[in-house]
Amino acid sequence: MKKPILVIKFGSASITNHGEVDDRIVLEIARQCAQLQSTYNIVLVSSGAVAAGKRFIPKYTGTLSQRKAAAAIGNPLLVMTYASFFRPYKIALAQSLCERHHFSNRSQFLQLKSTYETLWKNNVIPIANENDVVSNKELKFSDNDELATLIAVGFGAEKLLFSTSVPGVLNERGEVIPQIDKIDRSILALPSKGVSDVGLGGMVSKLNFSRMATQMGIEVVIFSMEKENGLLKAVRGENGTVCLPQKKQLSSKKKWLASGSLISGLIQVDDGAIEAILKRKSLLAVGIKKVVQDFVVGEVFQIMDEQQVVHAVGKSRIDSVSLMHGLKSREGLRNLEIAHADDIVLL
């Protein structure tokens, strides 16, 4: 039988100690992944390139250009560190530097998926990281939580694990929540109520991307490597917080559309339009209240209600300029199709 896919993301805070890559943690990652490889096709998504490379830049202050330079130095060093600890287990690694267009362009995404499948057939584990060196966005917006989620959803992973510097999602009393049935607004608000702000911003990111993954039917575990056999226990649901997958059957194309495609626009619609798309109908211009963010033909946009809650994403059949013109003139709008039902994914 084909092995299920396991995506594991390690943040900088979880694999570094005083700004340096922690060999002790990387050793444990290698040891425990070696036990998991017979059961899963594994993807490692690892931060830490900047931490590994910044010591080579005199008077490092963290400017954008310095961070990009540190990433350029640190990426090969980080992979070499991983490789040195995986080598005793006779496991080879491959570096995969990804950018958003690798996911927004479906043909490039399918090529990426095919490459990973070839690596797995040859018992090679890919280590993915965002290509910070050429990214045209500041690194703080280039989030590896997002990259891990895009890989997990796009590839149809069974489980997505986020390794953090804290033991899991904490409640108002600072206690780990062992299981979350559904990530709703009350769960998303928890980080701001925590007793400590350590890793607070990172937890907000993880919960948001965990919500996306669980909605696509993937189990997510937020855990810490500091616990003995932390990774092995997280896979078994015995370490950290387990976010249960929601029951949703989607085609691979719709999974890609919901997560991997580059979302460009945002529109607000009335209750009638929300009701229609919930019944798996197309989105017509008559239900549009306003265009919040522009988009062109073929781009993906979010669909939100009048309370600013996003319910779906859709692939546009018209550009926002033409749509706005039609909204002003109100001519021929009733039957103007903005997105076909087959190109709309409910979130």
mmCIF file of C-alpha atoms in Angstrom:
data_model
loop_
_atom_site.group_PDB
_atom_site.id
_atom_site.type_symbol
_atom_site.label_atom_id
_atom_site.label_comp_id
_atom_site.label_asym_id
_atom_site.label_seq_id
_atom_site.Cartn_x
_atom_site.Cartn_y
_atom_site.Cartn_z
ATOM 1 C CA MET A 1 0.000 0.000 0.000
ATOM 2 C CA LYS A 2 1.062 3.590 -0.653
ATOM 3 C CA LYS A 3 2.429 5.201 2.486
ATOM 4 C CA PRO A 4 0.538 8.202 3.919
ATOM 5 C CA ILE A 5 2.254 11.585 3.895
ATOM 6 C CA LEU A 6 3.519 13.232 7.073
ATOM 7 C CA VAL A 7 4.579 16.902 7.001
ATOM 8 C CA ILE A 8 6.587 18.161 9.983
ATOM 9 C CA LYS A 9 7.455 21.829 10.394
ATOM 10 C CA PHE A 10 10.221 22.949 12.753
ATOM 11 C CA GLY A 11 10.339 26.642 13.616
ATOM 12 C CA SER A 12 13.502 28.563 14.402
ATOM 13 C CA ALA A 13 12.614 28.736 18.091
ATOM 14 C CA SER A 14 12.198 24.958 18.304
ATOM 15 C CA ILE A 15 15.560 24.011 16.724
ATOM 16 C CA THR A 16 17.830 26.837 17.899
ATOM 17 C CA ASN A 17 19.434 27.658 21.235
ATOM 18 C CA HIS A 18 20.696 31.198 21.845
ATOM 19 C CA GLY A 19 20.463 31.878 18.116
ATOM 20 C CA GLU A 20 22.425 28.784 17.049
ATOM 21 C CA VAL A 21 21.058 25.542 15.570
ATOM 22 C CA ASP A 22 20.730 23.073 18.455
ATOM 23 C CA ASP A 23 22.491 19.830 17.485
ATOM 24 C CA ARG A 24 20.727 18.018 20.319
ATOM 25 C CA ILE A 25 17.314 18.714 18.758
ATOM 26 C CA VAL A 26 18.436 17.879 15.207
ATOM 27 C CA LEU A 27 19.826 14.560 16.475
ATOM 28 C CA GLU A 28 16.440 13.733 17.998
ATOM 29 C CA ILE A 29 14.663 14.726 14.789
ATOM 30 C CA ALA A 30 16.874 12.333 12.823
ATOM 31 C CA ARG A 31 16.513 9.482 15.298
ATOM 32 C CA GLN A 32 12.737 9.710 15.486
ATOM 33 C CA CYS A 33 12.217 10.314 11.755
ATOM 34 C CA ALA A 34 14.245 7.155 11.112
ATOM 35 C CA GLN A 35 11.597 5.226 13.045
ATOM 36 C CA LEU A 36 8.749 6.914 11.181
ATOM 37 C CA GLN A 37 10.095 6.542 7.643
ATOM 38 C CA SER A 38 8.939 2.949 7.242
ATOM 39 C CA THR A 39 5.361 4.099 7.900
ATOM 40 C CA TYR A 40 5.212 7.542 6.276
ATOM 41 C CA ASN A 41 6.450 9.534 3.315
ATOM 42 C CA ILE A 42 7.992 12.426 5.251
ATOM 43 C CA VAL A 43 8.471 16.091 4.363
ATOM 44 C CA LEU A 44 10.500 18.242 6.739
ATOM 45 C CA VAL A 45 9.818 21.981 6.590
ATOM 46 C CA SER A 46 12.572 23.674 8.543
ATOM 47 C CA SER A 47 13.284 27.238 9.509
ATOM 48 C CA GLY A 48 16.674 28.170 10.939
ATOM 49 C CA ALA A 49 18.613 29.215 7.830
ATOM 50 C CA VAL A 50 18.979 32.814 9.004
ATOM 51 C CA ALA A 51 20.037 31.636 12.464
ATOM 52 C CA ALA A 52 22.655 29.349 10.910
ATOM 53 C CA GLY A 53 24.105 32.039 8.649
ATOM 54 C CA LYS A 54 23.952 35.325 10.537
ATOM 55 C CA ARG A 55 27.142 34.711 12.527
ATOM 56 C CA PHE A 56 29.111 35.040 9.279
ATOM 57 C CA ILE A 57 27.914 38.633 8.775
ATOM 58 C CA PRO A 58 29.880 41.144 10.891
ATOM 59 C CA LYS A 59 27.774 43.699 12.764
ATOM 60 C CA TYR A 60 24.564 41.819 11.971
ATOM 61 C CA THR A 61 21.525 43.949 12.861
ATOM 62 C CA GLY A 62 18.759 42.072 11.064
ATOM 63 C CA THR A 63 18.084 44.342 8.087
ATOM 64 C CA LEU A 64 16.240 42.775 5.157
ATOM 65 C CA SER A 65 19.380 42.527 2.995
ATOM 66 C CA GLN A 66 21.352 41.044 5.901
ATOM 67 C CA ARG A 67 18.626 38.489 6.579
ATOM 68 C CA LYS A 68 18.562 37.467 2.920
ATOM 69 C CA ALA A 69 22.358 37.152 2.949
ATOM 70 C CA ALA A 70 22.219 35.142 6.174
ATOM 71 C CA ALA A 71 19.631 32.832 4.600
ATOM 72 C CA ALA A 72 21.864 32.347 1.538
ATOM 73 C CA ILE A 73 24.743 31.327 3.808
ATOM 74 C CA GLY A 74 22.618 29.379 6.251
ATOM 75 C CA ASN A 75 20.504 27.228 3.919
ATOM 76 C CA PRO A 76 23.309 24.862 2.858
ATOM 77 C CA LEU A 77 24.731 24.858 6.385
ATOM 78 C CA LEU A 78 21.325 23.913 7.806
ATOM 79 C CA VAL A 79 20.889 21.046 5.341
ATOM 80 C CA MET A 80 24.459 19.861 6.034
ATOM 81 C CA THR A 81 23.654 19.807 9.746
ATOM 82 C CA TYR A 82 20.536 17.730 9.150
ATOM 83 C CA ALA A 83 22.407 15.426 6.742
ATOM 84 C CA SER A 84 25.186 14.751 9.250
ATOM 85 C CA PHE A 85 22.674 13.474 11.821
ATOM 86 C CA PHE A 86 20.545 11.500 9.341
ATOM 87 C CA ARG A 87 23.600 9.810 7.770
ATOM 88 C CA PRO A 88 24.078 7.184 10.539
ATOM 89 C CA TYR A 89 20.519 6.021 9.814
ATOM 90 C CA LYS A 90 21.359 5.691 6.101
ATOM 91 C CA ILE A 91 18.744 8.292 5.163
ATOM 92 C CA ALA A 92 19.539 10.752 2.372
ATOM 93 C CA LEU A 93 18.072 14.257 2.302
ATOM 94 C CA ALA A 94 17.165 16.631 -0.519
ATOM 95 C CA GLN A 95 16.878 20.411 -0.316
ATOM 96 C CA SER A 96 13.712 22.010 -1.702
ATOM 97 C CA LEU A 97 13.616 25.831 -1.819
ATOM 98 C CA CYS A 98 10.064 26.909 -2.591
ATOM 99 C CA GLU A 99 8.321 30.124 -3.605
ATOM 100 C CA ARG A 100 4.642 31.002 -3.720
ATOM 101 C CA HIS A 101 4.417 30.684 -7.500
ATOM 102 C CA HIS A 102 5.351 27.005 -7.182
ATOM 103 C CA PHE A 103 1.920 26.602 -5.600
ATOM 104 C CA SER A 104 -0.112 29.283 -7.385
ATOM 105 C CA ASN A 105 0.774 27.808 -10.810
ATOM 106 C CA ARG A 106 -0.875 24.375 -10.932
ATOM 107 C CA SER A 107 1.475 22.926 -13.552
ATOM 108 C CA GLN A 108 4.517 23.924 -11.452
ATOM 109 C CA PHE A 109 2.819 22.513 -8.376
ATOM 110 C CA LEU A 110 2.251 19.161 -10.094
ATOM 111 C CA GLN A 111 5.928 19.099 -11.110
ATOM 112 C CA LEU A 112 6.915 19.741 -7.489
ATOM 113 C CA LYS A 113 4.632 16.933 -6.330
ATOM 114 C CA SER A 114 6.079 14.556 -8.917
ATOM 115 C CA THR A 115 9.616 15.385 -7.751
ATOM 116 C CA TYR A 116 8.732 14.655 -4.129
ATOM 117 C CA GLU A 117 7.139 11.340 -5.120
ATOM 118 C CA THR A 118 10.365 10.364 -6.912
ATOM 119 C CA LEU A 119 12.382 11.239 -3.812
ATOM 120 C CA TRP A 120 10.120 9.134 -1.592
ATOM 121 C CA LYS A 121 10.372 6.144 -3.944
ATOM 122 C CA ASN A 122 14.123 6.316 -3.411
ATOM 123 C CA ASN A 123 13.825 6.669 0.382
ATOM 124 C CA VAL A 124 14.970 10.316 0.316
ATOM 125 C CA ILE A 125 13.394 12.870 2.661
ATOM 126 C CA PRO A 126 12.935 16.384 1.217
ATOM 127 C CA ILE A 127 13.680 19.357 3.458
ATOM 128 C CA ALA A 128 11.592 22.319 2.321
ATOM 129 C CA ASN A 129 12.205 25.954 3.092
ATOM 130 C CA GLU A 130 11.029 29.207 1.601
ATOM 131 C CA ASN A 131 13.506 30.664 -0.894
ATOM 132 C CA ASP A 132 14.191 33.726 1.251
ATOM 133 C CA VAL A 133 17.112 34.847 -0.907
ATOM 134 C CA VAL A 134 14.958 35.816 -3.901
ATOM 135 C CA SER A 135 11.602 36.355 -2.207
ATOM 136 C CA ASN A 136 10.202 39.777 -3.063
ATOM 137 C CA LYS A 137 8.436 39.979 0.280
ATOM 138 C CA GLU A 138 9.967 40.712 3.674
ATOM 139 C CA LEU A 139 10.909 37.520 5.469
ATOM 140 C CA LYS A 140 8.409 38.120 8.259
ATOM 141 C CA PHE A 141 5.608 37.593 5.706
ATOM 142 C CA SER A 142 7.284 34.499 4.257
ATOM 143 C CA ASP A 143 5.943 32.080 6.815
ATOM 144 C CA ASN A 144 7.049 28.443 6.869
ATOM 145 C CA ASP A 145 3.812 27.587 8.689
ATOM 146 C CA GLU A 146 2.090 28.526 5.452
ATOM 147 C CA LEU A 147 4.570 26.553 3.335
ATOM 148 C CA ALA A 148 4.053 23.435 5.453
ATOM 149 C CA THR A 149 0.280 23.817 5.160
ATOM 150 C CA LEU A 150 0.388 24.266 1.380
ATOM 151 C CA ILE A 151 2.474 21.112 1.037
ATOM 152 C CA ALA A 152 0.246 19.132 3.406
ATOM 153 C CA VAL A 153 -3.017 20.164 1.767
ATOM 154 C CA GLY A 154 -1.764 20.075 -1.812
ATOM 155 C CA PHE A 155 -0.145 16.654 -1.418
ATOM 156 C CA GLY A 156 -3.030 15.184 0.576
ATOM 157 C CA ALA A 157 -1.072 14.558 3.796
ATOM 158 C CA GLU A 158 -2.584 12.485 6.568
ATOM 159 C CA LYS A 159 -0.963 14.526 9.330
ATOM 160 C CA LEU A 160 0.663 17.961 9.703
ATOM 161 C CA LEU A 161 2.863 18.569 12.743
ATOM 162 C CA PHE A 162 4.034 21.967 14.017
ATOM 163 C CA SER A 163 6.999 21.815 16.402
ATOM 164 C CA THR A 164 7.086 24.877 18.641
ATOM 165 C CA SER A 165 8.926 26.318 21.634
ATOM 166 C CA VAL A 166 5.819 25.810 23.798
ATOM 167 C CA PRO A 167 4.219 22.457 24.706
ATOM 168 C CA GLY A 168 1.001 23.041 22.753
ATOM 169 C CA VAL A 169 -2.013 25.337 22.570
ATOM 170 C CA LEU A 170 -2.581 26.820 26.015
ATOM 171 C CA ASN A 171 -5.870 27.733 27.671
ATOM 172 C CA GLU A 172 -6.482 30.845 29.780
ATOM 173 C CA ARG A 173 -4.749 29.178 32.745
ATOM 174 C CA GLY A 174 -1.637 28.331 30.746
ATOM 175 C CA GLU A 175 -2.496 24.611 30.549
ATOM 176 C CA VAL A 176 -2.056 22.542 27.381
ATOM 177 C CA ILE A 177 -5.314 21.740 25.602
ATOM 178 C CA PRO A 178 -4.895 18.078 24.595
ATOM 179 C CA GLN A 179 -7.525 18.082 21.846
ATOM 180 C CA ILE A 180 -9.388 20.668 19.788
ATOM 181 C CA ASP A 181 -12.438 19.346 17.953
ATOM 182 C CA LYS A 182 -12.892 22.424 15.757
ATOM 183 C CA ILE A 183 -10.822 25.590 15.415
ATOM 184 C CA ASP A 184 -13.345 28.418 15.763
ATOM 185 C CA ARG A 185 -13.135 32.055 16.830
ATOM 186 C CA SER A 186 -12.833 31.172 20.518
ATOM 187 C CA ILE A 187 -9.802 28.972 19.798
ATOM 188 C CA LEU A 188 -8.199 31.574 17.535
ATOM 189 C CA ALA A 189 -8.514 34.123 20.380
ATOM 190 C CA LEU A 190 -6.674 31.932 22.910
ATOM 191 C CA PRO A 191 -3.084 33.139 22.214
ATOM 192 C CA SER A 192 -3.980 36.705 23.203
ATOM 193 C CA LYS A 193 -5.288 35.394 26.551
ATOM 194 C CA GLY A 194 -2.234 33.296 27.394
ATOM 195 C CA VAL A 195 -0.260 33.775 30.593
ATOM 196 C CA SER A 196 2.956 34.178 28.592
ATOM 197 C CA ASP A 197 3.765 35.958 25.345
ATOM 198 C CA VAL A 198 6.534 33.482 24.443
ATOM 199 C CA GLY A 199 5.855 32.359 20.903
ATOM 200 C CA LEU A 200 2.549 34.228 20.911
ATOM 201 C CA GLY A 201 2.709 35.490 17.328
ATOM 202 C CA GLY A 202 3.826 32.081 16.133
ATOM 203 C CA MET A 203 0.866 30.387 17.796
ATOM 204 C CA VAL A 204 -1.601 32.722 16.076
ATOM 205 C CA SER A 205 -0.059 31.736 12.739
ATOM 206 C CA LYS A 206 -0.135 28.033 13.568
ATOM 207 C CA LEU A 207 -3.775 28.102 14.619
ATOM 208 C CA ASN A 208 -4.832 29.921 11.451
ATOM 209 C CA PHE A 209 -3.030 27.465 9.195
ATOM 210 C CA SER A 210 -4.159 24.545 11.346
ATOM 211 C CA ARG A 211 -7.722 25.683 10.733
ATOM 212 C CA MET A 212 -7.147 25.536 6.977
ATOM 213 C CA ALA A 213 -5.528 22.102 7.165
ATOM 214 C CA THR A 214 -8.194 20.570 9.395
ATOM 215 C CA GLN A 215 -10.909 21.940 7.105
ATOM 216 C CA MET A 216 -9.212 20.009 4.307
ATOM 217 C CA GLY A 217 -9.383 16.776 6.336
ATOM 218 C CA ILE A 218 -5.847 16.752 7.813
ATOM 219 C CA GLU A 219 -5.032 16.045 11.449
ATOM 220 C CA VAL A 220 -2.770 18.729 12.938
ATOM 221 C CA VAL A 221 -0.618 18.392 16.051
ATOM 222 C CA ILE A 222 1.077 21.366 17.725
ATOM 223 C CA PHE A 223 3.816 20.042 20.002
ATOM 224 C CA SER A 224 7.291 20.496 21.507
ATOM 225 C CA MET A 225 10.428 18.443 20.837
ATOM 226 C CA GLU A 226 11.546 19.002 24.437
ATOM 227 C CA LYS A 227 9.419 16.071 25.598
ATOM 228 C CA GLU A 228 11.145 12.678 25.434
ATOM 229 C CA ASN A 229 10.310 11.032 22.096
ATOM 230 C CA GLY A 230 8.271 14.158 21.431
ATOM 231 C CA LEU A 231 7.920 13.618 17.696
ATOM 232 C CA LEU A 232 6.931 9.946 17.968
ATOM 233 C CA LYS A 233 4.380 10.780 20.657
ATOM 234 C CA ALA A 234 2.997 13.705 18.613
ATOM 235 C CA VAL A 235 2.360 11.388 15.656
ATOM 236 C CA ARG A 236 0.438 9.095 18.024
ATOM 237 C CA GLY A 237 -1.499 12.075 19.421
ATOM 238 C CA GLU A 238 0.171 11.762 22.842
ATOM 239 C CA ASN A 239 2.126 15.033 22.890
ATOM 240 C CA GLY A 240 0.897 18.597 22.527
ATOM 241 C CA THR A 241 -2.463 19.614 21.097
ATOM 242 C CA VAL A 242 -4.259 17.473 18.525
ATOM 243 C CA CYS A 243 -6.543 19.408 16.166
ATOM 244 C CA LEU A 244 -9.039 16.962 14.705
ATOM 245 C CA PRO A 245 -9.675 16.860 10.937
ATOM 246 C CA GLN A 246 -13.064 17.917 9.637
ATOM 247 C CA LYS A 247 -14.946 15.612 7.295
ATOM 248 C CA LYS A 248 -14.594 17.067 3.815
ATOM 249 C CA GLN A 249 -14.242 15.266 0.503
ATOM 250 C CA LEU A 250 -12.556 17.459 -2.102
ATOM 251 C CA SER A 251 -10.872 16.740 -5.401
ATOM 252 C CA SER A 252 -7.138 17.391 -5.616
ATOM 253 C CA LYS A 253 -7.885 20.391 -7.854
ATOM 254 C CA LYS A 254 -10.199 21.935 -5.270
ATOM 255 C CA LYS A 255 -7.690 21.312 -2.487
ATOM 256 C CA TRP A 256 -5.094 23.130 -4.562
ATOM 257 C CA LEU A 257 -7.564 25.942 -5.292
ATOM 258 C CA ALA A 258 -8.366 26.389 -1.600
ATOM 259 C CA SER A 259 -4.822 26.420 -0.328
ATOM 260 C CA GLY A 260 -2.119 26.428 -2.956
ATOM 261 C CA SER A 261 -3.396 29.069 -5.331
ATOM 262 C CA LEU A 262 -2.288 32.642 -4.797
ATOM 263 C CA ILE A 263 -5.322 34.531 -3.472
ATOM 264 C CA SER A 264 -5.428 37.973 -5.056
ATOM 265 C CA GLY A 265 -8.840 39.499 -4.407
ATOM 266 C CA LEU A 266 -11.612 39.883 -1.876
ATOM 267 C CA ILE A 267 -15.293 40.584 -2.419
ATOM 268 C CA GLN A 268 -18.191 41.113 -0.049
ATOM 269 C CA VAL A 269 -21.534 39.527 -0.902
ATOM 270 C CA ASP A 270 -25.062 39.577 0.508
ATOM 271 C CA ASP A 271 -26.802 36.797 2.430
ATOM 272 C CA GLY A 272 -28.503 35.511 -0.709
ATOM 273 C CA ALA A 273 -25.163 34.940 -2.418
ATOM 274 C CA ILE A 274 -23.781 33.153 0.662
ATOM 275 C CA GLU A 275 -26.852 30.919 0.710
ATOM 276 C CA ALA A 276 -26.374 30.141 -2.983
ATOM 277 C CA ILE A 277 -22.721 29.118 -2.728
ATOM 278 C CA LEU A 278 -23.467 27.041 0.378
ATOM 279 C CA LYS A 279 -25.884 25.131 -1.871
ATOM 280 C CA ARG A 280 -23.003 24.587 -4.331
ATOM 281 C CA LYS A 281 -24.311 27.129 -6.843
ATOM 282 C CA SER A 282 -22.293 29.625 -8.900
ATOM 283 C CA LEU A 283 -21.634 33.154 -7.694
ATOM 284 C CA LEU A 284 -23.545 35.771 -9.685
ATOM 285 C CA ALA A 285 -22.814 39.477 -9.784
ATOM 286 C CA VAL A 286 -26.264 40.357 -8.495
ATOM 287 C CA GLY A 287 -25.160 39.236 -5.016
ATOM 288 C CA ILE A 288 -21.994 41.343 -4.895
ATOM 289 C CA LYS A 289 -21.981 44.180 -2.351
ATOM 290 C CA LYS A 290 -18.497 45.538 -3.076
ATOM 291 C CA VAL A 291 -15.012 44.668 -4.289
ATOM 292 C CA VAL A 292 -12.574 45.004 -1.385
ATOM 293 C CA GLN A 293 -9.406 43.907 -3.232
ATOM 294 C CA ASP A 294 -8.973 43.845 -7.019
ATOM 295 C CA PHE A 295 -8.346 40.757 -9.167
ATOM 296 C CA VAL A 296 -8.123 39.832 -12.850
ATOM 297 C CA VAL A 297 -9.620 36.997 -14.884
ATOM 298 C CA GLY A 298 -8.382 33.615 -13.674
ATOM 299 C CA GLU A 299 -7.175 34.830 -10.285
ATOM 300 C CA VAL A 300 -8.520 33.502 -6.990
ATOM 301 C CA PHE A 301 -10.510 35.720 -4.652
ATOM 302 C CA GLN A 302 -12.030 35.289 -1.204
ATOM 303 C CA ILE A 303 -15.792 35.560 -0.677
ATOM 304 C CA MET A 304 -16.910 37.112 2.600
ATOM 305 C CA ASP A 305 -20.309 37.999 4.038
ATOM 306 C CA GLU A 306 -21.513 41.327 5.398
ATOM 307 C CA GLN A 307 -20.077 40.431 8.828
ATOM 308 C CA GLN A 308 -16.628 40.091 7.176
ATOM 309 C CA VAL A 309 -16.487 36.309 7.652
ATOM 310 C CA VAL A 310 -14.799 34.514 4.728
ATOM 311 C CA HIS A 311 -16.864 31.521 3.564
ATOM 312 C CA ALA A 312 -15.174 30.436 0.328
ATOM 313 C CA VAL A 313 -12.648 31.125 -2.397
ATOM 314 C CA GLY A 314 -13.391 31.217 -6.107
ATOM 315 C CA LYS A 315 -11.589 31.447 -9.427
ATOM 316 C CA SER A 316 -12.753 34.568 -11.263
ATOM 317 C CA ARG A 317 -14.356 34.617 -14.705
ATOM 318 C CA ILE A 318 -14.299 38.413 -14.888
ATOM 319 C CA ASP A 319 -11.894 41.106 -13.718
ATOM 320 C CA SER A 320 -12.810 43.371 -10.827
ATOM 321 C CA VAL A 321 -12.714 46.561 -12.958
ATOM 322 C CA SER A 322 -15.393 45.209 -15.293
ATOM 323 C CA LEU A 323 -17.342 43.955 -12.295
ATOM 324 C CA MET A 324 -17.243 47.373 -10.643
ATOM 325 C CA HIS A 325 -18.405 49.004 -13.881
ATOM 326 C CA GLY A 326 -21.307 46.580 -14.027
ATOM 327 C CA LEU A 327 -22.177 47.195 -10.393
ATOM 328 C CA LYS A 328 -22.398 50.922 -11.056
ATOM 329 C CA SER A 329 -24.475 50.593 -14.197
ATOM 330 C CA ARG A 330 -26.571 47.665 -12.851
ATOM 331 C CA GLU A 331 -26.990 46.454 -16.440
ATOM 332 C CA GLY A 332 -27.143 42.736 -17.151
ATOM 333 C CA LEU A 333 -25.880 41.840 -13.707
ATOM 334 C CA ARG A 334 -28.376 39.209 -12.645
ATOM 335 C CA ASN A 335 -26.980 36.438 -14.825
ATOM 336 C CA LEU A 336 -23.359 37.581 -14.933
ATOM 337 C CA GLU A 337 -21.339 34.672 -13.519
ATOM 338 C CA ILE A 338 -18.389 35.771 -11.403
ATOM 339 C CA ALA A 339 -17.249 32.248 -10.481
ATOM 340 C CA HIS A 340 -18.646 28.887 -11.582
ATOM 341 C CA ALA A 341 -19.713 26.401 -8.893
ATOM 342 C CA ASP A 342 -16.922 24.023 -9.976
ATOM 343 C CA ASP A 343 -14.378 26.766 -9.240
ATOM 344 C CA ILE A 344 -15.648 27.639 -5.754
ATOM 345 C CA VAL A 345 -14.372 25.945 -2.597
ATOM 346 C CA LEU A 346 -16.162 26.342 0.720
ATOM 347 C CA LEU A 347 -13.894 26.958 3.720
#
